[in-house]
Each structure stands twice: as structure tokens, then as C-alpha cells.
Amino acid sequence: MHSPASSTLYFLCSALLFHAFLTTAIDPLHAKCSISKNYTSNDAFGDNLPQMMSLLATKAAPIGFALGSVGHGDGRVNGLALCRGDVRSSACTSCILSAGARIRDLCPRNKEAVVWYDECMVRYSDAAFFGDADYDQSFPLSNPRNTFNTRNVSDPKALDGKVALLLERLKNKAYISPLMFAKQELEIGDQSRNLYGLAQCTKDISGGDCKKCLEAAINKLRRCCRGQRGARVVGGSCNMRYELYAFLDDA
Ligand SMILES: *[C@@H]1O[C@H](CO)[C@@H](O)[C@H](O)[C@H]1NC(C)=O
Ligand SMILES: *[C@@H]1O[C@H](CO)[C@@H](O)[C@H](O)[C@H]1NC(C)=O
């Protein structure tokens, strides 16, 4: 039999665990809010934003990408959603929905924002940005597993060379792919371990702009993360990632 005290303790522990679950489930990798233009509680923009997010979540399910606009004039919201190339449509939909809800908390009343999750990216603006490659909003993120991974690489210099080769191959594959998505593995000849990578562009930009965007991402990775075992760059029009472990759902 449970005493009332142990029931209370059990309840508290469950509540804490549930809270931890929710927090890890909805915290993004990164968010960028533009504070130069805001809407007020009376603006149609604020009503149209959640509608636009639902529209994106529905439209993106079949191909992992969607553009959508809701409203007219000052109230018009333009949005873009991109799911990681390997995620299933149900996971894509739920990622976009939680990103859409979270971005309103993170960037309250801002007329422009981007939020990045592991499995999706969501971007909106009052400006018509479809088709314009965004080279400005891009952020390097190093993998927190760098500090936890105790299996060392015997030759870090050689690894840098392999990383550069992998990123180059990913870029060359992604920008000519109809899905604008590429994944690639590369043996690093170090205890028969592999390097895994992905590159992806939003499908509203041209192949040429995708190539430029990925070249910029490679330069950013070179500057931020040389010698690291895993890193990524997330951007408004493209993203790139490499790791020493398989991180894709179907890899
Ligand atoms: C928009 O709102 C942010 C707070 O979210 C504030 O810091 C910023 O100054 C506002 N911008 C303008 C142009 O009013
Ligand atoms: C990894 O390398 C660090 C220093 O570079 C060393 O302190 C550590 O012991 C190594 N870990 C293993 C598992 O070899």
C-alpha cells in the first residue's frame, strides 16, 4: 500500500519528469527574432500567424517543405517550413506545429523570426522573402556531445581533411538534387569509424543559390569548428551537419 506521503512524492517526481520531457521536447536549437518591426494585439498579423503555422504543418507533410501566406496588406504573414530530409511526415507535422507555437513565446509580437529544431526549421515574416536566399541568418552550433565523447580520434588533422572532403561532397550532391537534400557517409580509416553528414536547402531557392549558401556554411564551419567531432550550421535557406555517429533516422 502507498502511504499518502509516498503518493505525493510519486506525484511530484512524475510532474518533474513530465516537465523535463516537455522542456527537452520543445526547446529549439536556436531562434532568431527580428525586433525591428512588431505587431500589436489589435493587428490582424497576430491572428494570422497561428493560422499560417497550421497551414505550413499541413502543406509540408507530403514533401517536408512548404511556403504559405495568410492575410492581406499589413496583416499578411509569409511563412516557410523545412523538415530534415529523412523525417517522416507525421514527425514533420508535429515538429512544425511545436516550432510554430514556441516561436510565438520566444519572439513575442515580432513580425519576423526563424526557429531551428533538430527535425525542422520554421521561418515567417511580413516581408515577401520566398525565393530570396538568406545568407545573413546563419549560426554555427557545435555538438555538445564533443565534451562527452570519450572515444578519441587518433589523428585530428586527418579528421579535418576528411570533414572537408565530406562537406564538399555533400554540397555537390545537395544543390543538384531535386529534393535539395543530401546525406553522405565517409570512412575515416580510424578503428573503422564513419563520418556522417547532411546538407539541405529550402526548395524555394535556385540550385545556384543553394550551392552558394552551402559554400558559406562550409566556410562558417571551417572558422567555428575545426577539430571538432561534430558541428552544424543552421541558416534561413540552408543547413549542414557532420558527426562521428549516425544521426539520421534511416542511416
Ligand atoms: C519590438 O519588441 C521588442 C521586444 O520583443 C523590443 O525590444 C523592440 O524595441 C520592439 N521594436 C520596436 C521597433 O518597437
Ligand atoms: C582523449 O584525449 C584526451 C586529451 O587529448 C585525454 O586526456 C583522454 O584521456 C583521452 N581519452 C581516451 C578515452 O583515450
PDB file of N, CA, C and O in Angstrom, residues 52-53 56 78-82 103 112-115 121-125 129-130 132-134 137 202 204 235-237:
ATOM      1  N   MET A  52      -1.226  30.555 -40.174  1.00  0.00           N
ATOM      2  CA  MET A  52      -0.181  30.277 -41.162  1.00  0.00           C
ATOM      3  C   MET A  52       0.626  29.056 -40.736  1.00  0.00           C
ATOM      4  O   MET A  52       0.998  28.217 -41.560  1.00  0.00           O
ATOM      5  N   MET A  53       0.884  28.916 -39.419  1.00  0.00           N
ATOM      6  CA  MET A  53       1.644  27.759 -38.921  1.00  0.00           C
ATOM      7  C   MET A  53       0.890  26.451 -39.183  1.00  0.00           C
ATOM      8  O   MET A  53       1.492  25.453 -39.582  1.00  0.00           O
ATOM      9  N   LEU A  56       1.224  25.633 -42.835  1.00  0.00           N
ATOM     10  CA  LEU A  56       2.546  25.075 -43.149  1.00  0.00           C
ATOM     11  C   LEU A  56       2.644  23.614 -42.727  1.00  0.00           C
ATOM     12  O   LEU A  56       3.164  22.783 -43.465  1.00  0.00           O
ATOM     13  N   ASN A  78       3.914  35.746 -44.177  1.00  0.00           N
ATOM     14  CA  ASN A  78       4.524  34.793 -45.102  1.00  0.00           C
ATOM     15  C   ASN A  78       5.362  33.814 -44.296  1.00  0.00           C
ATOM     16  O   ASN A  78       6.123  34.238 -43.421  1.00  0.00           O
ATOM     17  N   GLY A  79       5.215  32.542 -44.597  1.00  0.00           N
ATOM     18  CA  GLY A  79       5.949  31.557 -43.798  1.00  0.00           C
ATOM     19  C   GLY A  79       6.574  30.464 -44.639  1.00  0.00           C
ATOM     20  O   GLY A  79       6.158  30.197 -45.769  1.00  0.00           O
ATOM     21  N   LEU A  80       7.606  29.857 -44.062  1.00  0.00           N
ATOM     22  CA  LEU A  80       8.323  28.769 -44.724  1.00  0.00           C
ATOM     23  C   LEU A  80       8.633  27.705 -43.679  1.00  0.00           C
ATOM     24  O   LEU A  80       9.009  28.039 -42.548  1.00  0.00           O
ATOM     25  N   ALA A  81       8.455  26.461 -44.040  1.00  0.00           N
ATOM     26  CA  ALA A  81       8.833  25.368 -43.139  1.00  0.00           C
ATOM     27  C   ALA A  81       9.636  24.338 -43.912  1.00  0.00           C
ATOM     28  O   ALA A  81       9.325  24.037 -45.069  1.00  0.00           O
ATOM     29  N   LEU A  82      10.681  23.834 -43.277  1.00  0.00           N
ATOM     30  CA  LEU A  82      11.526  22.809 -43.899  1.00  0.00           C
ATOM     31  C   LEU A  82      11.789  21.720 -42.868  1.00  0.00           C
ATOM     32  O   LEU A  82      12.245  22.014 -41.762  1.00  0.00           O
ATOM     33  N   ILE A 103       7.743  29.593 -31.215  1.00  0.00           N
ATOM     34  CA  ILE A 103       8.311  30.821 -31.757  1.00  0.00           C
ATOM     35  C   ILE A 103       7.509  32.033 -31.278  1.00  0.00           C
ATOM     36  O   ILE A 103       8.048  33.118 -31.117  1.00  0.00           O
ATOM     37  N   GLU A 112       9.002  39.157 -37.609  1.00  0.00           N
ATOM     38  CA  GLU A 112       9.888  38.287 -38.372  1.00  0.00           C
ATOM     39  C   GLU A 112      10.696  37.428 -37.412  1.00  0.00           C
ATOM     40  O   GLU A 112      11.197  37.945 -36.404  1.00  0.00           O
ATOM     41  N   ALA A 113      10.818  36.160 -37.691  1.00  0.00           N
ATOM     42  CA  ALA A 113      11.598  35.267 -36.825  1.00  0.00           C
ATOM     43  C   ALA A 113      11.913  33.956 -37.541  1.00  0.00           C
ATOM     44  O   ALA A 113      11.268  33.604 -38.528  1.00  0.00           O
ATOM     45  N   VAL A 114      12.921  33.279 -37.028  1.00  0.00           N
ATOM     46  CA  VAL A 114      13.277  31.930 -37.507  1.00  0.00           C
ATOM     47  C   VAL A 114      13.564  31.078 -36.283  1.00  0.00           C
ATOM     48  O   VAL A 114      14.183  31.558 -35.330  1.00  0.00           O
ATOM     49  N   VAL A 115      13.136  29.824 -36.332  1.00  0.00           N
ATOM     50  CA  VAL A 115      13.459  28.910 -35.248  1.00  0.00           C
ATOM     51  C   VAL A 115      13.917  27.579 -35.842  1.00  0.00           C
ATOM     52  O   VAL A 115      13.365  27.116 -36.830  1.00  0.00           O
ATOM     53  N   MET A 121      12.738  23.446 -39.472  1.00  0.00           N
ATOM     54  CA  MET A 121      13.014  24.873 -39.339  1.00  0.00           C
ATOM     55  C   MET A 121      11.754  25.614 -39.762  1.00  0.00           C
ATOM     56  O   MET A 121      11.080  25.190 -40.708  1.00  0.00           O
ATOM     57  N   VAL A 122      11.399  26.659 -39.031  1.00  0.00           N
ATOM     58  CA  VAL A 122      10.225  27.447 -39.385  1.00  0.00           C
ATOM     59  C   VAL A 122      10.608  28.923 -39.396  1.00  0.00           C
ATOM     60  O   VAL A 122      11.324  29.392 -38.509  1.00  0.00           O
ATOM     61  N   ARG A 123      10.146  29.608 -40.421  1.00  0.00           N
ATOM     62  CA  ARG A 123      10.520  30.994 -40.613  1.00  0.00           C
ATOM     63  C   ARG A 123       9.294  31.778 -41.059  1.00  0.00           C
ATOM     64  O   ARG A 123       8.505  31.279 -41.858  1.00  0.00           O
ATOM     65  N   TYR A 124       9.106  32.978 -40.525  1.00  0.00           N
ATOM     66  CA  TYR A 124       7.999  33.801 -41.013  1.00  0.00           C
ATOM     67  C   TYR A 124       8.420  35.257 -41.061  1.00  0.00           C
ATOM     68  O   TYR A 124       9.377  35.676 -40.389  1.00  0.00           O
ATOM     69  N   SER A 125       7.696  36.035 -41.857  1.00  0.00           N
ATOM     70  CA  SER A 125       7.980  37.467 -41.973  1.00  0.00           C
ATOM     71  C   SER A 125       6.777  38.177 -42.566  1.00  0.00           C
ATOM     72  O   SER A 125       5.953  37.554 -43.248  1.00  0.00           O
ATOM     73  N   PHE A 129       9.616  37.024 -48.751  1.00  0.00           N
ATOM     74  CA  PHE A 129      11.015  36.577 -48.839  1.00  0.00           C
ATOM     75  C   PHE A 129      11.191  35.318 -49.681  1.00  0.00           C
ATOM     76  O   PHE A 129      12.317  34.881 -49.909  1.00  0.00           O
ATOM     77  N   PHE A 130      10.094  34.746 -50.190  1.00  0.00           N
ATOM     78  CA  PHE A 130      10.209  33.472 -50.917  1.00  0.00           C
ATOM     79  C   PHE A 130      11.137  33.618 -52.108  1.00  0.00           C
ATOM     80  O   PHE A 130      11.026  34.565 -52.877  1.00  0.00           O
ATOM     81  N   ASP A 132      14.266  34.314 -52.172  1.00  0.00           N
ATOM     82  CA  ASP A 132      15.495  35.076 -51.904  1.00  0.00           C
ATOM     83  C   ASP A 132      16.367  34.288 -50.943  1.00  0.00           C
ATOM     84  O   ASP A 132      15.959  34.021 -49.814  1.00  0.00           O
ATOM     85  N   ALA A 133      17.553  33.941 -51.374  1.00  0.00           N
ATOM     86  CA  ALA A 133      18.441  33.187 -50.493  1.00  0.00           C
ATOM     87  C   ALA A 133      18.857  34.059 -49.318  1.00  0.00           C
ATOM     88  O   ALA A 133      19.177  35.237 -49.477  1.00  0.00           O
ATOM     89  N   ASP A 134      18.807  33.490 -48.126  1.00  0.00           N
ATOM     90  CA  ASP A 134      19.135  34.219 -46.903  1.00  0.00           C
ATOM     91  C   ASP A 134      20.522  33.763 -46.435  1.00  0.00           C
ATOM     92  O   ASP A 134      20.686  32.647 -45.948  1.00  0.00           O
ATOM     93  N   GLN A 137      21.174  35.117 -41.876  1.00  0.00           N
ATOM     94  CA  GLN A 137      20.803  34.445 -40.640  1.00  0.00           C
ATOM     95  C   GLN A 137      21.333  33.032 -40.655  1.00  0.00           C
ATOM     96  O   GLN A 137      20.631  32.104 -41.029  1.00  0.00           O
ATOM     97  N   THR A 202      16.440  25.087 -48.651  1.00  0.00           N
ATOM     98  CA  THR A 202      14.995  25.264 -48.805  1.00  0.00           C
ATOM     99  C   THR A 202      14.697  25.232 -50.303  1.00  0.00           C
ATOM    100  O   THR A 202      15.480  25.738 -51.111  1.00  0.00           O
ATOM    101  N   ASP A 204      12.714  26.756 -52.179  1.00  0.00           N
ATOM    102  CA  ASP A 204      12.278  27.956 -52.904  1.00  0.00           C
ATOM    103  C   ASP A 204      13.448  28.659 -53.600  1.00  0.00           C
ATOM    104  O   ASP A 204      13.237  29.539 -54.417  1.00  0.00           O
ATOM    105  N   GLY A 235      20.730  27.749 -41.068  1.00  0.00           N
ATOM    106  CA  GLY A 235      20.512  29.023 -41.725  1.00  0.00           C
ATOM    107  C   GLY A 235      19.088  29.160 -42.227  1.00  0.00           C
ATOM    108  O   GLY A 235      18.316  28.201 -42.195  1.00  0.00           O
ATOM    109  N   GLY A 236      18.763  30.356 -42.711  1.00  0.00           N
ATOM    110  CA  GLY A 236      17.419  30.623 -43.215  1.00  0.00           C
ATOM    111  C   GLY A 236      17.137  29.931 -44.539  1.00  0.00           C
ATOM    112  O   GLY A 236      15.987  29.709 -44.902  1.00  0.00           O
ATOM    113  N   SER A 237      18.187  29.581 -45.309  1.00  0.00           N
ATOM    114  CA  SER A 237      17.976  28.939 -46.606  1.00  0.00           C
ATOM    115  C   SER A 237      18.702  27.612 -46.765  1.00  0.00           C
ATOM    116  O   SER A 237      18.484  26.904 -47.736  1.00  0.00           O
TER     117      SER A 237
END
